[in-house]
Amino acid sequence: MTPQPRGTQGTRGTRGTPGTPGTPGAPGPQRIAVIGAGPGGLYFAALAKQLAPQREITVFERDGREDEFGFGVVFSDETLDGIAQADPEVFAAISAEFARWSDIDIRYAGQVRTSGGHGFAALDRNRLRAILQRRCAELAVDVRYRTPAPPVERLTAEYDLVVAADGIHSATRATYPEAFRTELDVRHCRYIWLATDRVFEAFTFIVEEFDFGVLQVHAYPYSATRSTFIVEIAEDAWHRSGFEARAGHELARGESDTESVRRCEELLAGHLGGHRLIPNASRWIRFTTVRNASWRHRNLVLLGDAAHSAHFSIGSGTKLALEDALALAAALSEQPTLDAALTAYETERRPVVESAQRAAQASLEWFETIGRRTGQGVDRFAFNLLTRSRRVTYGNLRARDAAFVDAVDTAVGGSPGVPPMFRPLKLGALELRNRVVVPPLATFTSPDALPSAFDRAQLTGHALGGPGLVIAGMTAVSPEGRATDRCPGLWSDHQEAAWSELLDSIRAVSDTPVGIQLTHAGRRAATTAPGPDGIGRPLAGGWPLLAPSPLPWDADSPTPHEANEVQLEAVTADFAASAERAARAGFDALELQFGHGHLVSSFLSPLTNHRTDHYGGPLSHRLLFPLEVLAAVRAVWPAGRPLLVRISAADWAPGGTTETAAVAICQALAEAGADAVDVSTGEVVAHQRPPYGRGYQTPFAELVRAATGLPTIAVGAISGHDDANSVLLAGRADLVAIGRAQLYDPLWTLHAAAEQDYTGPGARWPEPWRAGSRRPPGPGADRVAPRLHLLREPAPPVHRRWRPAPVEE
């Protein structure tokens, strides 16, 4: 069929009987071209034709109908529910061939740990494609195999809509770089996608240590005869392993790196049990995360991997592509115009995809840095692996398989039934009843530099709320060290007395330990209190700023003075004097602010320290002033009372502090007497670009803890007790700092105990509030549901293995 010129597209009733917007079957675009006959492209074509049979849909595919690519694909229950509703015939066909199981096996250090209750369904990708091919044929979709798509400019001129489903390396997308504004994030590990004729009984993670590094495998069954088997290795280990030499020659399209496949068979023979690895155009590649600022350009739209990709360690790109297909087909029938339909499609799918990409990013980074965790015991390692993406959590795992979580609890010295956040910890000589820290939460209510009535109320409320430790801040060590003109200080007798009196008032009602953070704001000083946007502006009539180098915070800020040695000696003396005052006032712990772009932080970062004297240059020199301050404070701070240091372990800007540098900084701090590190990131430079999200800073606490052995506090967007428990049980940190959530609920810790039905010593309710220590009943809490089934279905088993019937010869 010769394509005809495209008519006026994007209007109701174009090339067909007018339909009603929002009603299935509304015609929308009548002539549609699809580039790529993978599962996503075929499923979209089938659904779009099913909703409007009068449509002319042409699918272009450069490979043959019978050509086979890839191995198994995994589906979530959500995706399957969508397929079941959208196309019962397709669902019936694929579900008849599913491999199903609920277990995850973690093979590590010669042992196996199993977590149940997860629920998986997998299918041979080529069988899925065959089912969708048959469905398209039934619906009269014109699928043209061995037919490369015409130039996209021609397609967009001749069709009402062009759907680019041509994969992660989409040539269609590359035609319009300014429209899609594609970001390709090429990752660090190498992987090779294989199959095996060993049929695993569960989703299986294999982690093996060799002299060249760690080799990890993601494996799962997808039929009665085969399993997917993805081998992954860090780039540096790949070079050391000898795989690089095997992959040195150029491979033709469709050719496999058979030498590497044989080497993988040898290295992983103990897990293959005599079975073979099966390649299919298999070679070492690096995963690319695809992100696009827009998924559409006029009447061209991206679908599946062409629009986005998510690392294979959290599931299947095929899953996302099928969900895209369903949403796009629906939008074309629900919306009155093509423009509205494509807008609705992207609006609906983008949040779902970005959520999946955040989880995938956390997962792929976990595997890229797996060497940080290979020193953990088997049980903790297994828990850490399962919770790597932040989608699976402590509470989630407990609901799926309580016995597994109890075993991990026991293995790490905990008690089953006691949430990790409520286990005690000793810092120095200070006994903390639980692992929750309320970090310094500035109130900006102290125009006279004294702790205000609001400071008193806030700190008292937080202390009564049940955390293990509360830290007051930001407290300046000198008048010119204040971040704003409404911050408290600790440089005078009057201030010392005020803080002492405040502590006395807290201790009259609570025995929660209270610490204080000391700082000199450096070039971030002399601003107004932050406005609704969270940003402070330069203070009119402020005071001179001090910094390691004369670099203003941003274009609107004054240029600070470059500190000379006399001034630095004075600042060091100020820190020591304030620490002495804090000790006399009765604070239980002390934190030094060496992060967030304050004065000491600015010495550590190469972005803010451009000095040419002995305080600048290499990290060993940039560390000198921070270590001088720490040494002066350590000399006067009482032994046994914890001395904490907060750092920014990343600047989130090119050329900033690296992970290697962050570890070296913390190692130096530990050797100089720090008892723990409060591992934060960012706020060092104004042009930072942090990847905000749940727990996004926690990996840095884990990095420091693993590399130095120093106790760490994880901070940043940890708001729920489930996340806190996950961080702690996985060994990513020793303590969790709960900031903004404490502002929302000063009784956060006690309420977390009530929600988890925990009543032990780690959560001590004040006696006057004990009557409120249980969650109050909500609407309907007194209703008892009647029995409405003659026979109840038994609960599904926690552990379900894939054990297909033997295949007849």
Coordinates of C-alpha atoms in Angstrom, one line a residue, residues 521 523-524 548 551-554 593-609 647-653 655-657 680-690 692:
A521 CA 29.4 30.5 58.2
R523 CA 31.2 33.4 52.9
R524 CA 27.7 32.2 53.6
P548 CA 39.8 30.7 52.1
L551 CA 35.0 33.9 45.8
P552 CA 31.5 35.2 46.3
W553 CA 28.7 32.7 47.0
D554 CA 26.8 33.9 43.9
Q593 CA 30.0 22.2 61.0
F594 CA 32.6 21.3 58.4
G595 CA 30.0 21.1 55.5
H596 CA 27.5 23.1 53.6
G597 CA 29.9 25.8 52.3
H598 CA 30.6 27.3 55.7
L599 CA 34.1 28.5 56.5
V600 CA 35.8 25.2 57.3
S601 CA 33.9 23.4 54.5
S602 CA 35.2 26.0 52.0
F603 CA 38.7 24.9 52.8
L604 CA 38.0 21.3 52.0
S605 CA 36.4 21.8 48.6
P606 CA 38.6 22.5 45.5
L607 CA 35.8 24.6 44.2
T608 CA 36.0 27.1 47.0
N609 CA 39.7 26.9 48.0
I647 CA 30.8 17.2 56.2
S648 CA 29.6 17.6 52.6
A649 CA 30.8 14.4 51.0
A650 CA 29.8 15.7 47.5
D651 CA 29.5 19.2 46.0
W652 CA 27.1 18.1 43.2
A653 CA 29.1 20.2 40.8
G655 CA 35.4 19.5 39.8
G656 CA 34.2 19.3 43.4
T657 CA 34.8 16.8 46.2
S680 CA 25.7 15.3 54.3
T681 CA 26.3 16.7 50.8
G682 CA 26.0 19.9 48.9
E683 CA 25.3 23.5 49.6
V684 CA 29.0 24.2 49.0
V685 CA 28.5 26.1 45.7
A686 CA 25.4 27.9 44.4
H687 CA 25.5 26.1 41.1
Q688 CA 25.1 22.7 42.6
R689 CA 22.7 20.2 41.0
P690 CA 21.8 17.5 43.6
Y692 CA 17.1 15.1 45.3

